[in-house]
mmCIF file with all atom_site columns, C-alpha atoms in Angstrom:
data_model
loop_
_atom_site.group_PDB
_atom_site.id
_atom_site.type_symbol
_atom_site.label_atom_id
_atom_site.label_alt_id
_atom_site.label_comp_id
_atom_site.label_asym_id
_atom_site.label_entity_id
_atom_site.label_seq_id
_atom_site.pdbx_PDB_ins_code
_atom_site.Cartn_x
_atom_site.Cartn_y
_atom_site.Cartn_z
_atom_site.occupancy
_atom_site.B_iso_or_equiv
_atom_site.pdbx_formal_charge
_atom_site.auth_seq_id
_atom_site.auth_comp_id
_atom_site.auth_asym_id
_atom_site.auth_atom_id
_atom_site.pdbx_PDB_model_num
ATOM 1   C CA . MET W 1 1   ? 0.000  0.000   0.000  1.00 0.00 ? 1   MET W CA 1
ATOM 2   C CA . LYS W 1 2   ? 1.485  3.307   -1.048 1.00 0.00 ? 2   LYS W CA 1
ATOM 3   C CA . ILE W 1 3   ? 0.965  6.200   1.336  1.00 0.00 ? 3   ILE W CA 1
ATOM 4   C CA . THR W 1 4   ? 0.566  9.590   -0.314 1.00 0.00 ? 4   THR W CA 1
ATOM 5   C CA . ALA W 1 5   ? 2.978  12.344  0.648  1.00 0.00 ? 5   ALA W CA 1
ATOM 6   C CA . HIS W 1 6   ? 0.235  14.277  2.417  1.00 0.00 ? 6   HIS W CA 1
ATOM 7   C CA . LEU W 1 7   ? -0.712 11.350  4.676  1.00 0.00 ? 7   LEU W CA 1
ATOM 8   C CA . ARG W 1 8   ? 2.844  10.335  5.631  1.00 0.00 ? 8   ARG W CA 1
ATOM 9   C CA . PRO W 1 9   ? 3.158  12.623  8.673  1.00 0.00 ? 9   PRO W CA 1
ATOM 10  C CA . TRP W 1 10  ? -0.238 11.462  9.959  1.00 0.00 ? 10  TRP W CA 1
ATOM 11  C CA . ALA W 1 11  ? 0.704  7.827   9.487  1.00 0.00 ? 11  ALA W CA 1
ATOM 12  C CA . ALA W 1 12  ? 4.022  8.501   11.206 1.00 0.00 ? 12  ALA W CA 1
ATOM 13  C CA . LEU W 1 13  ? 2.178  10.144  14.080 1.00 0.00 ? 13  LEU W CA 1
ATOM 14  C CA . THR W 1 14  ? -0.268 7.297   14.676 1.00 0.00 ? 14  THR W CA 1
ATOM 15  C CA . LEU W 1 15  ? 1.809  4.177   13.938 1.00 0.00 ? 15  LEU W CA 1
ATOM 16  C CA . PRO W 1 16  ? 4.012  4.271   17.084 1.00 0.00 ? 16  PRO W CA 1
ATOM 17  C CA . ALA W 1 17  ? 1.016  4.677   19.380 1.00 0.00 ? 17  ALA W CA 1
ATOM 18  C CA . VAL W 1 18  ? -0.764 1.769   17.701 1.00 0.00 ? 18  VAL W CA 1
ATOM 19  C CA . ALA W 1 19  ? 2.409  -0.365  17.882 1.00 0.00 ? 19  ALA W CA 1
ATOM 20  C CA . TRP W 1 20  ? 2.764  0.332   21.602 1.00 0.00 ? 20  TRP W CA 1
ATOM 21  C CA . PHE W 1 21  ? -0.927 -0.348  22.284 1.00 0.00 ? 21  PHE W CA 1
ATOM 22  C CA . VAL W 1 22  ? -0.889 -3.644  20.378 1.00 0.00 ? 22  VAL W CA 1
ATOM 23  C CA . PHE W 1 23  ? 2.334  -4.672  22.145 1.00 0.00 ? 23  PHE W CA 1
ATOM 24  C CA . GLN W 1 24  ? 0.977  -3.764  25.584 1.00 0.00 ? 24  GLN W CA 1
ATOM 25  C CA . GLN W 1 25  ? -2.476 -5.284  25.188 1.00 0.00 ? 25  GLN W CA 1
ATOM 26  C CA . GLY W 1 26  ? -1.303 -8.261  23.145 1.00 0.00 ? 26  GLY W CA 1
ATOM 27  C CA . LEU W 1 27  ? 1.170  -9.388  25.786 1.00 0.00 ? 27  LEU W CA 1
ATOM 28  C CA . SER W 1 28  ? -1.460 -8.810  28.444 1.00 0.00 ? 28  SER W CA 1
ATOM 29  C CA . MET W 1 29  ? -3.870 -11.110 26.601 1.00 0.00 ? 29  MET W CA 1
ATOM 30  C CA . THR W 1 30  ? -1.235 -13.850 26.308 1.00 0.00 ? 30  THR W CA 1
ATOM 31  C CA . LEU W 1 31  ? -0.489 -13.521 30.026 1.00 0.00 ? 31  LEU W CA 1
ATOM 32  C CA . ARG W 1 32  ? -4.142 -14.075 30.873 1.00 0.00 ? 32  ARG W CA 1
ATOM 33  C CA . GLY W 1 33  ? -4.454 -17.086 28.617 1.00 0.00 ? 33  GLY W CA 1
ATOM 34  C CA . ARG W 1 34  ? -1.176 -18.823 29.465 1.00 0.00 ? 34  ARG W CA 1
ATOM 35  C CA . CYS W 1 35  ? 1.296  -16.815 31.500 1.00 0.00 ? 35  CYS W CA 1
ATOM 36  C CA . GLY W 1 36  ? 4.391  -18.659 30.295 1.00 0.00 ? 36  GLY W CA 1
ATOM 37  C CA . ALA W 1 37  ? 3.704  -17.677 26.684 1.00 0.00 ? 37  ALA W CA 1
ATOM 38  C CA . ALA W 1 38  ? 4.552  -13.999 27.226 1.00 0.00 ? 38  ALA W CA 1
ATOM 39  C CA . GLY W 1 39  ? 8.171  -14.672 28.173 1.00 0.00 ? 39  GLY W CA 1
ATOM 40  C CA . ILE W 1 40  ? 11.088 -15.623 25.979 1.00 0.00 ? 40  ILE W CA 1
ATOM 41  C CA . PRO W 1 41  ? 10.914 -15.809 22.907 1.00 0.00 ? 41  PRO W CA 1
ATOM 42  C CA . LEU W 1 42  ? 7.493  -14.211 22.251 1.00 0.00 ? 42  LEU W CA 1
ATOM 43  C CA . GLY W 1 43  ? 7.902  -11.088 24.425 1.00 0.00 ? 43  GLY W CA 1
ATOM 44  C CA . PRO W 1 44  ? 11.279 -9.936  23.054 1.00 0.00 ? 44  PRO W CA 1
ATOM 45  C CA . LEU W 1 45  ? 10.337 -10.884 19.500 1.00 0.00 ? 45  LEU W CA 1
ATOM 46  C CA . TRP W 1 46  ? 7.102  -8.904  19.709 1.00 0.00 ? 46  TRP W CA 1
ATOM 47  C CA . GLY W 1 47  ? 9.039  -6.000  21.207 1.00 0.00 ? 47  GLY W CA 1
ATOM 48  C CA . VAL W 1 48  ? 11.535 -5.975  18.343 1.00 0.00 ? 48  VAL W CA 1
ATOM 49  C CA . LEU W 1 49  ? 8.677  -6.052  15.840 1.00 0.00 ? 49  LEU W CA 1
ATOM 50  C CA . SER W 1 50  ? 7.006  -3.101  17.602 1.00 0.00 ? 50  SER W CA 1
ATOM 51  C CA . LEU W 1 51  ? 10.303 -1.197  17.636 1.00 0.00 ? 51  LEU W CA 1
ATOM 52  C CA . THR W 1 52  ? 10.597 -1.850  13.904 1.00 0.00 ? 52  THR W CA 1
ATOM 53  C CA . VAL W 1 53  ? 7.177  -0.274  13.373 1.00 0.00 ? 53  VAL W CA 1
ATOM 54  C CA . CYS W 1 54  ? 8.336  2.780   15.364 1.00 0.00 ? 54  CYS W CA 1
ATOM 55  C CA . GLY W 1 55  ? 11.465 2.956   13.204 1.00 0.00 ? 55  GLY W CA 1
ATOM 56  C CA . ALA W 1 56  ? 9.380  2.797   10.034 1.00 0.00 ? 56  ALA W CA 1
ATOM 57  C CA . ALA W 1 57  ? 7.176  5.610   11.358 1.00 0.00 ? 57  ALA W CA 1
ATOM 58  C CA . ALA W 1 58  ? 10.251 7.705   12.134 1.00 0.00 ? 58  ALA W CA 1
ATOM 59  C CA . ARG W 1 59  ? 11.512 7.108   8.597  1.00 0.00 ? 59  ARG W CA 1
ATOM 60  C CA . LEU W 1 60  ? 8.174  8.253   7.195  1.00 0.00 ? 60  LEU W CA 1
ATOM 61  C CA . ALA W 1 61  ? 8.350  11.420  9.267  1.00 0.00 ? 61  ALA W CA 1
ATOM 62  C CA . TRP W 1 62  ? 12.002 12.048  8.425  1.00 0.00 ? 62  TRP W CA 1
ATOM 63  C CA . SER W 1 63  ? 11.235 12.023  4.714  1.00 0.00 ? 63  SER W CA 1
ATOM 64  C CA . ARG W 1 64  ? 8.882  15.006  5.189  1.00 0.00 ? 64  ARG W CA 1
ATOM 65  C CA . LEU W 1 65  ? 11.266 17.232  7.186  1.00 0.00 ? 65  LEU W CA 1
ATOM 66  C CA . SER W 1 66  ? 12.969 18.886  4.254  1.00 0.00 ? 66  SER W CA 1
ATOM 67  C CA . GLY W 1 67  ? 11.362 21.696  2.319  1.00 0.00 ? 67  GLY W CA 1
ATOM 68  C CA . GLY W 1 68  ? 8.150  23.519  2.934  1.00 0.00 ? 68  GLY W CA 1
ATOM 69  C CA . THR W 1 69  ? 7.337  26.074  5.574  1.00 0.00 ? 69  THR W CA 1
ATOM 70  C CA . ALA W 1 70  ? 7.856  25.745  9.307  1.00 0.00 ? 70  ALA W CA 1
ATOM 71  C CA . SER W 1 71  ? 4.222  24.777  9.762  1.00 0.00 ? 71  SER W CA 1
ATOM 72  C CA . ASP W 1 72  ? 4.676  22.009  7.158  1.00 0.00 ? 72  ASP W CA 1
ATOM 73  C CA . ARG W 1 73  ? 7.566  20.604  9.206  1.00 0.00 ? 73  ARG W CA 1
ATOM 74  C CA . PHE W 1 74  ? 5.769  20.756  12.578 1.00 0.00 ? 74  PHE W CA 1
ATOM 75  C CA . LEU W 1 75  ? 3.789  17.518  12.240 1.00 0.00 ? 75  LEU W CA 1
ATOM 76  C CA . PRO W 1 76  ? 6.788  15.435  11.069 1.00 0.00 ? 76  PRO W CA 1
ATOM 77  C CA . ARG W 1 77  ? 8.821  16.768  13.999 1.00 0.00 ? 77  ARG W CA 1
ATOM 78  C CA . LEU W 1 78  ? 6.019  15.878  16.380 1.00 0.00 ? 78  LEU W CA 1
ATOM 79  C CA . ALA W 1 79  ? 5.834  12.423  14.787 1.00 0.00 ? 79  ALA W CA 1
ATOM 80  C CA . LEU W 1 80  ? 9.579  11.942  15.311 1.00 0.00 ? 80  LEU W CA 1
ATOM 81  C CA . LEU W 1 81  ? 9.202  12.870  18.960 1.00 0.00 ? 81  LEU W CA 1
ATOM 82  C CA . GLY W 1 82  ? 6.275  10.472  19.355 1.00 0.00 ? 82  GLY W CA 1
ATOM 83  C CA . ALA W 1 83  ? 8.160  7.655   17.633 1.00 0.00 ? 83  ALA W CA 1
ATOM 84  C CA . GLY W 1 84  ? 11.085 8.153   19.994 1.00 0.00 ? 84  GLY W CA 1
ATOM 85  C CA . LEU W 1 85  ? 8.935  8.238   23.119 1.00 0.00 ? 85  LEU W CA 1
ATOM 86  C CA . PHE W 1 86  ? 6.889  5.190   22.171 1.00 0.00 ? 86  PHE W CA 1
ATOM 87  C CA . ALA W 1 87  ? 10.056 3.341   21.133 1.00 0.00 ? 87  ALA W CA 1
ATOM 88  C CA . LEU W 1 88  ? 11.511 4.092   24.563 1.00 0.00 ? 88  LEU W CA 1
ATOM 89  C CA . ALA W 1 89  ? 8.387  2.731   26.275 1.00 0.00 ? 89  ALA W CA 1
ATOM 90  C CA . ILE W 1 90  ? 8.445  -0.395  24.101 1.00 0.00 ? 90  ILE W CA 1
ATOM 91  C CA . ALA W 1 91  ? 12.165 -0.893  24.747 1.00 0.00 ? 91  ALA W CA 1
ATOM 92  C CA . PHE W 1 92  ? 11.664 -0.768  28.521 1.00 0.00 ? 92  PHE W CA 1
ATOM 93  C CA . GLN W 1 93  ? 8.727  -3.150  28.338 1.00 0.00 ? 93  GLN W CA 1
ATOM 94  C CA . THR W 1 94  ? 10.745 -5.514  26.145 1.00 0.00 ? 94  THR W CA 1
ATOM 95  C CA . LEU W 1 95  ? 13.572 -5.374  28.649 1.00 0.00 ? 95  LEU W CA 1
ATOM 96  C CA . ALA W 1 96  ? 11.061 -6.215  31.368 1.00 0.00 ? 96  ALA W CA 1
ATOM 97  C CA . THR W 1 97  ? 9.996  -9.338  29.481 1.00 0.00 ? 97  THR W CA 1
ATOM 98  C CA . LEU W 1 98  ? 13.631 -10.438 29.593 1.00 0.00 ? 98  LEU W CA 1
ATOM 99  C CA . ILE W 1 99  ? 14.141 -9.682  33.294 1.00 0.00 ? 99  ILE W CA 1
ATOM 100 C CA . VAL W 1 100 ? 10.861 -10.472 35.028 1.00 0.00 ? 100 VAL W CA 1
ATOM 101 C CA . PRO W 1 101 ? 9.499  -14.028 34.807 1.00 0.00 ? 101 PRO W CA 1
ATOM 102 C CA . PRO W 1 102 ? 6.132  -13.919 33.009 1.00 0.00 ? 102 PRO W CA 1
ATOM 103 C CA . CYS W 1 103 ? 4.263  -15.873 35.723 1.00 0.00 ? 103 CYS W CA 1
ATOM 104 C CA . ALA W 1 104 ? 5.455  -13.689 38.632 1.00 0.00 ? 104 ALA W CA 1
ATOM 105 C CA . ARG W 1 105 ? 2.568  -12.113 40.499 1.00 0.00 ? 105 ARG W CA 1
#
């Protein structure tokens, strides 16, 4: 699916939040069903996939930073900030899946 140039900043703004939400809620659902399933290898693998989505969103935003007016560059800059913050949250949660046993209560 090709994203038009006008929609790229909006896609870059929403993708990291969706990646984090799916990572957070998806691991929560696996913990409820079978707590051992959320540990290694599923947790870190899912985290890396979510971080990849954040990286793709940052790349989409980065491609829109050059040219245009300052107001045209505001949304891509905001998307870059969001991608970084959500990537940081996903990275810490992925690290937690490596450290904390999944069945610990």
